[in-house]
JSON list of C-alpha atoms in Angstrom, two decimals:
[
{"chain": "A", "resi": 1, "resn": "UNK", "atom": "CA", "xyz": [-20.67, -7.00, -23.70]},
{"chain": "A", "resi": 2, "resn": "UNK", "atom": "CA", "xyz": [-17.21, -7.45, -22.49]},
{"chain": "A", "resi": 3, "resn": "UNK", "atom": "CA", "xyz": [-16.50, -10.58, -24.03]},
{"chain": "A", "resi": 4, "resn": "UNK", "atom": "CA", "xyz": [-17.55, -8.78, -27.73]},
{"chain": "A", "resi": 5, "resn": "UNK", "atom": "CA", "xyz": [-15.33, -5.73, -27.30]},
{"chain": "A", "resi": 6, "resn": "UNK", "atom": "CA", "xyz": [-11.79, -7.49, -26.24]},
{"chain": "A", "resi": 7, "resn": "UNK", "atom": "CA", "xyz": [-11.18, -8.91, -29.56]},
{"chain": "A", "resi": 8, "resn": "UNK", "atom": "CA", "xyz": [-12.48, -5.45, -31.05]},
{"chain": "A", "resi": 9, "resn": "UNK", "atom": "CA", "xyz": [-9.49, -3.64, -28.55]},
{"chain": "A", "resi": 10, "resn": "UNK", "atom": "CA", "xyz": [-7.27, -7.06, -29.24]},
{"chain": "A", "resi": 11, "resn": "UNK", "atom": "CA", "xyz": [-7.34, -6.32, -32.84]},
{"chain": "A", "resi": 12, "resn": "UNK", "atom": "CA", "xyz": [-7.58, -2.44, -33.17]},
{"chain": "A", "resi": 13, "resn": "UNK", "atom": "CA", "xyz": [-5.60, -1.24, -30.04]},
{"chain": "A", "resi": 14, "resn": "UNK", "atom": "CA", "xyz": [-5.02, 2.49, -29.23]},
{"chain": "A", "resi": 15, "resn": "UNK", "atom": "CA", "xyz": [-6.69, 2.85, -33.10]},
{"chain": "A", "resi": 16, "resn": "UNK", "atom": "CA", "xyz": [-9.86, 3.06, -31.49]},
{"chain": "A", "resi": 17, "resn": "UNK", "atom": "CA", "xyz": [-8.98, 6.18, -29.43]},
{"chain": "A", "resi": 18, "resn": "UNK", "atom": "CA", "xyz": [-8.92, 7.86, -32.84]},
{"chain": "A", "resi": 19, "resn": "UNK", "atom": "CA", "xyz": [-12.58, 6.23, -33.55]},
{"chain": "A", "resi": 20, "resn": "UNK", "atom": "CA", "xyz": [-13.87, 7.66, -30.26]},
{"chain": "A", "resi": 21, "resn": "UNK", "atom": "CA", "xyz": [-12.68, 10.90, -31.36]},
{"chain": "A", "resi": 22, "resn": "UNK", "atom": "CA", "xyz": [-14.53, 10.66, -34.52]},
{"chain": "A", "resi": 23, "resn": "UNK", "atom": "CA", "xyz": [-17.90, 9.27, -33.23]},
{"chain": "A", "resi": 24, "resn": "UNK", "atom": "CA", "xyz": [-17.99, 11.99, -30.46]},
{"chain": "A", "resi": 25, "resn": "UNK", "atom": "CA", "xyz": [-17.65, 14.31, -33.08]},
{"chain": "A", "resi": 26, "resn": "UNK", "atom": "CA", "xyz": [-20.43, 13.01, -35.26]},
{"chain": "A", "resi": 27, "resn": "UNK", "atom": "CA", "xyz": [-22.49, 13.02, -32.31]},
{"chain": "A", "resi": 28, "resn": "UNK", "atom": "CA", "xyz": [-21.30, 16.99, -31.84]},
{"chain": "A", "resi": 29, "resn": "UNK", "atom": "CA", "xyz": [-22.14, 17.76, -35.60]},
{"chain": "A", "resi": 30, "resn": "UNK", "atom": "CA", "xyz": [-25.75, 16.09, -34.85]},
{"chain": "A", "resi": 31, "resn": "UNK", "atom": "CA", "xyz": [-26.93, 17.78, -31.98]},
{"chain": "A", "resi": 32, "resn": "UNK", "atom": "CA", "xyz": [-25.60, 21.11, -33.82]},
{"chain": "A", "resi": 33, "resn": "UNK", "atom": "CA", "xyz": [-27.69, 20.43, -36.65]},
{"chain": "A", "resi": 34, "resn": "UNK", "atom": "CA", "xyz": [-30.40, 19.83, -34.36]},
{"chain": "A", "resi": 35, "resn": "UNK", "atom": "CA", "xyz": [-30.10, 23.32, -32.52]},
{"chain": "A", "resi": 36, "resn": "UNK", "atom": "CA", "xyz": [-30.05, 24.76, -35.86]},
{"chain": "A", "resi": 37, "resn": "UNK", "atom": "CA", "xyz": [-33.79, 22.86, -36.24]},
{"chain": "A", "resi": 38, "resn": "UNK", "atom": "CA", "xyz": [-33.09, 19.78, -37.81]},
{"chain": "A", "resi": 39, "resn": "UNK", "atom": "CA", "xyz": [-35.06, 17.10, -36.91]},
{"chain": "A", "resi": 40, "resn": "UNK", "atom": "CA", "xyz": [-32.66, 14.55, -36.37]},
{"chain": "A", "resi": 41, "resn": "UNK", "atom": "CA", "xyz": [-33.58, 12.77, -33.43]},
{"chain": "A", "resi": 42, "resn": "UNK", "atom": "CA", "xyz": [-32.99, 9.28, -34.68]},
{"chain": "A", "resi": 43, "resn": "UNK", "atom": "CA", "xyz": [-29.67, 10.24, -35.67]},
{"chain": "A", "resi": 44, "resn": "UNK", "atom": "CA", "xyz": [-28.95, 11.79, -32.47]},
{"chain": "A", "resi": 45, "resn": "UNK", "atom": "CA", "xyz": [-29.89, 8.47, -31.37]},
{"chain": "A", "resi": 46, "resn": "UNK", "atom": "CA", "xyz": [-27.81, 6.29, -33.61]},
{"chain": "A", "resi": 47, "resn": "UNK", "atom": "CA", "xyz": [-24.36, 8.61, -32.64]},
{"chain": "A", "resi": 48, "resn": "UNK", "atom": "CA", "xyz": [-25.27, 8.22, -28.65]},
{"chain": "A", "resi": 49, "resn": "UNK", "atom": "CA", "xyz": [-25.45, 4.75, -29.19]},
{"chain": "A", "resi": 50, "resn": "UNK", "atom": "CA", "xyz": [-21.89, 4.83, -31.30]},
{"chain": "A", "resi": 51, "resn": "UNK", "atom": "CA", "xyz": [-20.13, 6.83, -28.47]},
{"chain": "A", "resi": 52, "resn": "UNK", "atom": "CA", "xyz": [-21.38, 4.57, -25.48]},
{"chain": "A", "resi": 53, "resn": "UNK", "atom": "CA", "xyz": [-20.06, 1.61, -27.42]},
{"chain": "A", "resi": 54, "resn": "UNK", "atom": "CA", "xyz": [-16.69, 3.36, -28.14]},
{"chain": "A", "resi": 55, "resn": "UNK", "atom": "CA", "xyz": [-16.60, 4.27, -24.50]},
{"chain": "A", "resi": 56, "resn": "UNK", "atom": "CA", "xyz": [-17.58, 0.79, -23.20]},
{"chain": "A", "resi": 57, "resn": "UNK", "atom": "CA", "xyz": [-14.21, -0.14, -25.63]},
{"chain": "A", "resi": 58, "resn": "UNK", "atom": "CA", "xyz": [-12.11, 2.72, -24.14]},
{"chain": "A", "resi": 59, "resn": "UNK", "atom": "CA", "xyz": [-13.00, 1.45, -20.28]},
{"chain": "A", "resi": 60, "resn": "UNK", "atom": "CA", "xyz": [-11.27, -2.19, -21.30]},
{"chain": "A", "resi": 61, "resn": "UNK", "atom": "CA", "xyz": [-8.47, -0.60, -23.38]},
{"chain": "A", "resi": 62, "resn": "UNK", "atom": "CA", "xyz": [-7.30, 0.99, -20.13]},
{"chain": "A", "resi": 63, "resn": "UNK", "atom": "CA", "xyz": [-8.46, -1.30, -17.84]},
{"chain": "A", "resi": 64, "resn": "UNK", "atom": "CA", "xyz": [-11.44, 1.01, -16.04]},
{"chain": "A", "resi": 65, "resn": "UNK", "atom": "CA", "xyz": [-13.80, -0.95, -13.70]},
{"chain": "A", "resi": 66, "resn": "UNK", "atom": "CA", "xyz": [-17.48, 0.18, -14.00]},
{"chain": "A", "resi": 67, "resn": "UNK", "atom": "CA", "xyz": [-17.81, 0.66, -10.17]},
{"chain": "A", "resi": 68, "resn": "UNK", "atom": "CA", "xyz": [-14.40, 3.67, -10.53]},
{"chain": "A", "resi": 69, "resn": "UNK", "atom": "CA", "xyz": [-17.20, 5.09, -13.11]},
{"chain": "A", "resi": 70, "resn": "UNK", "atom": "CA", "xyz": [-20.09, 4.65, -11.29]},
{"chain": "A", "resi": 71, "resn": "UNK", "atom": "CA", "xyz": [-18.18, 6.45, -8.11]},
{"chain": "A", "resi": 72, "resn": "UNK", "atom": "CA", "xyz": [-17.02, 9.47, -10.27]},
{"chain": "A", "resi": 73, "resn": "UNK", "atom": "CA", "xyz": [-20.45, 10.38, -12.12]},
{"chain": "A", "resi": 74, "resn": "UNK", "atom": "CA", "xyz": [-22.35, 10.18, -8.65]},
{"chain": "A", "resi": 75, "resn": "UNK", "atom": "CA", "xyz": [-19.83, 12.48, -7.21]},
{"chain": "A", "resi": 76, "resn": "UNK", "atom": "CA", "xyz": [-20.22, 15.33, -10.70]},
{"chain": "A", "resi": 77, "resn": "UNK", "atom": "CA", "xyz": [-24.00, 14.35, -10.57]},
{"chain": "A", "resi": 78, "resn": "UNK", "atom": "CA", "xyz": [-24.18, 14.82, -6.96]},
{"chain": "A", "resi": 79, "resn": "UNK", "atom": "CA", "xyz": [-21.93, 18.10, -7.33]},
{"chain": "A", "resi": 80, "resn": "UNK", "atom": "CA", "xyz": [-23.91, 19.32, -10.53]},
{"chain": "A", "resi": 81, "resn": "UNK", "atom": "CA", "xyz": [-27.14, 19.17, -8.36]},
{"chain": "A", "resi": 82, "resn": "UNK", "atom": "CA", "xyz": [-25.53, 21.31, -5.77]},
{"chain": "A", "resi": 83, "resn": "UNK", "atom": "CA", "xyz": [-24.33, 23.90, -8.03]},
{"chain": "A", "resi": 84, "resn": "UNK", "atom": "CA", "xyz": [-27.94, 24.17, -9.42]},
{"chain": "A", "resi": 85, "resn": "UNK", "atom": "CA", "xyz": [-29.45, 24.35, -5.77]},
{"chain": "A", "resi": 86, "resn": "UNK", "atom": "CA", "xyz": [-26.89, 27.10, -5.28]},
{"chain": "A", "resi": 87, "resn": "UNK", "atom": "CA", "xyz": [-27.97, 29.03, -8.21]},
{"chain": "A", "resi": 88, "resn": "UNK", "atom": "CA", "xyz": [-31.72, 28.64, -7.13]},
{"chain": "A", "resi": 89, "resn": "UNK", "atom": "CA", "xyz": [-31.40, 29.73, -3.81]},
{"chain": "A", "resi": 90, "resn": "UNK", "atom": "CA", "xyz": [-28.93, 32.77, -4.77]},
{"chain": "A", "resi": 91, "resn": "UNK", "atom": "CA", "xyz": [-31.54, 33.58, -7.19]},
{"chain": "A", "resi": 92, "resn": "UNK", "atom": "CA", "xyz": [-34.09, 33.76, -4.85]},
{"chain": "A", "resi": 93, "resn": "UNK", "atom": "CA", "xyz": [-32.29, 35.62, -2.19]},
{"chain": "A", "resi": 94, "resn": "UNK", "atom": "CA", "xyz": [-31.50, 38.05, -5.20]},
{"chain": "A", "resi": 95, "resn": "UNK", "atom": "CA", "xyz": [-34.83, 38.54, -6.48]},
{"chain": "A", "resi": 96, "resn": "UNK", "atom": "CA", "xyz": [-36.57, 38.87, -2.70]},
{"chain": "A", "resi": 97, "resn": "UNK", "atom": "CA", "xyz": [-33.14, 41.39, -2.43]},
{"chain": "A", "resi": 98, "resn": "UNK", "atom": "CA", "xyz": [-34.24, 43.54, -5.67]},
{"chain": "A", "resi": 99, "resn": "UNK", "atom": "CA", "xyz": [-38.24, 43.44, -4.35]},
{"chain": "A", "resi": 100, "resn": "UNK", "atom": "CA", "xyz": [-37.20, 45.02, -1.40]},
{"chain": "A", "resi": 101, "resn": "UNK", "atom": "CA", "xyz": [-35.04, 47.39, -3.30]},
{"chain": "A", "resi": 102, "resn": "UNK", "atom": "CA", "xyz": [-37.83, 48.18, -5.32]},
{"chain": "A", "resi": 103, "resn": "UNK", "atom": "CA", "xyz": [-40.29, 48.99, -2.81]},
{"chain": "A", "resi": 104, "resn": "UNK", "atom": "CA", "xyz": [-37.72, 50.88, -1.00]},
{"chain": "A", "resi": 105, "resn": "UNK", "atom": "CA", "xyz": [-37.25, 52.71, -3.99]},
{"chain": "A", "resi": 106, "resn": "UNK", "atom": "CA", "xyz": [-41.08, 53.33, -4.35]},
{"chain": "A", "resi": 107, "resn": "UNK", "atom": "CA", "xyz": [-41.06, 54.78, -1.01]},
{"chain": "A", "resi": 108, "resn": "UNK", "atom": "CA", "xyz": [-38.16, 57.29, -1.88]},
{"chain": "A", "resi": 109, "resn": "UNK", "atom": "CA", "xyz": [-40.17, 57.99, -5.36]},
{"chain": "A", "resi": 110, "resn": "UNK", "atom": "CA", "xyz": [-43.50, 58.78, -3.58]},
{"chain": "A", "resi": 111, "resn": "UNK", "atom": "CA", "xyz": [-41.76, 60.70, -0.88]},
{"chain": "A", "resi": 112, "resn": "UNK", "atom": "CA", "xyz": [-40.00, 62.53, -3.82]},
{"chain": "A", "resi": 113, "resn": "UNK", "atom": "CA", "xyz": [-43.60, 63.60, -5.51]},
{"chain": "A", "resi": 114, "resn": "UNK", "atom": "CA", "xyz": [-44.76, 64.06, -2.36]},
{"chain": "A", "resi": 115, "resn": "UNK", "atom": "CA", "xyz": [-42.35, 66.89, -1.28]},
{"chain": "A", "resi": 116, "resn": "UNK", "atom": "CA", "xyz": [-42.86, 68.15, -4.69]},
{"chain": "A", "resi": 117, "resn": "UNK", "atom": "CA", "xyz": [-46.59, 68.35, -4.85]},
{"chain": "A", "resi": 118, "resn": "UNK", "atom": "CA", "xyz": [-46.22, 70.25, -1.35]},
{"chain": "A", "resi": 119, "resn": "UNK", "atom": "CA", "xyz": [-43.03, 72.95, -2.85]},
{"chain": "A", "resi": 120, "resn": "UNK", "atom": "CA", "xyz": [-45.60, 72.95, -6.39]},
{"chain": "A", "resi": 121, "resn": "UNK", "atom": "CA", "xyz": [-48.10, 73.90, -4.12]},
{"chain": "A", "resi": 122, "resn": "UNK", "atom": "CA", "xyz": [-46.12, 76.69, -2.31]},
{"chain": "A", "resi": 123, "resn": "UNK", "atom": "CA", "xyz": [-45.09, 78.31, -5.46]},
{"chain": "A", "resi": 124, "resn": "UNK", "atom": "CA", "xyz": [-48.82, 78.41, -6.69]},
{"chain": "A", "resi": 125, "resn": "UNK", "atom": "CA", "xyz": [-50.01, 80.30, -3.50]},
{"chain": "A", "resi": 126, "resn": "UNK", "atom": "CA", "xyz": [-47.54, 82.92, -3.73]},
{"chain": "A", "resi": 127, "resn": "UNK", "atom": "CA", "xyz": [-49.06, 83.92, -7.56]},
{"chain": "A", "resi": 128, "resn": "UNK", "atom": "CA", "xyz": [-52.47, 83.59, -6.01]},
{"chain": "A", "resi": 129, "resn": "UNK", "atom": "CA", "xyz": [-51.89, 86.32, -3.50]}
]
């Protein structure tokens, strides 16, 4: 693929950072349309396809190997997938948190009609002697 996009960079130069601007915003107005309930899938699929080649052009304009890439999307994948595992277990140690809370809080509330079943109770006997 490399040997197709020099003469495209040769011949265009820093033009095409403008294009990749453009087809990344095509892209944008696509998958808008598409939460808004287009379907628009093979459009979708037709602006993806536009950016990676723009992209693939903007790694040889400034000289980016695919391994320096590679390296950085492991480490945000890698760091992505920790964030979520975070957020799992912090949800989870929350919700156990609010079930004990809640029974807690059942406890207090039962105790609460308890005592007032038992004063209720009280007040009736006096007006029944």
């Amino acid at each position: 693929m490399k040997d197709l996009i020099k003469p495209i960079i040769t011949y265009y130069g820093d033009k095409q950072i403008i294009q990749a601007i453009e087809e990344m915003a095509e892209l944008q107005k696509e998958l808008c349309k598409n939460l808004k309930g287009k379907t628009n899938k093979e459009l979708i699929k037709e602006e993806l396809a536009d950016c990676f080649l723009i992209l693939e052009q903007l790694k040889v304009y400034y000289n980016f190997n695919d391994q320096e890439i590679q390296d950085i999307m492991m480490l945000k994948l890698n760091r992505t997938v920790s964030v979520i595992n975070s957020q799992i277990c912090n949800s989870f140690c929350i919700e156990e948190q609010n079930k004990n809370q809640i029974t807690s809080f059942g406890k207090t509330i039962s105790g609460i009609g308890i005592k007032r079943n038992e004063h209720l109770k009280k007040i009736k006997s006096k007006f029944e002697k």
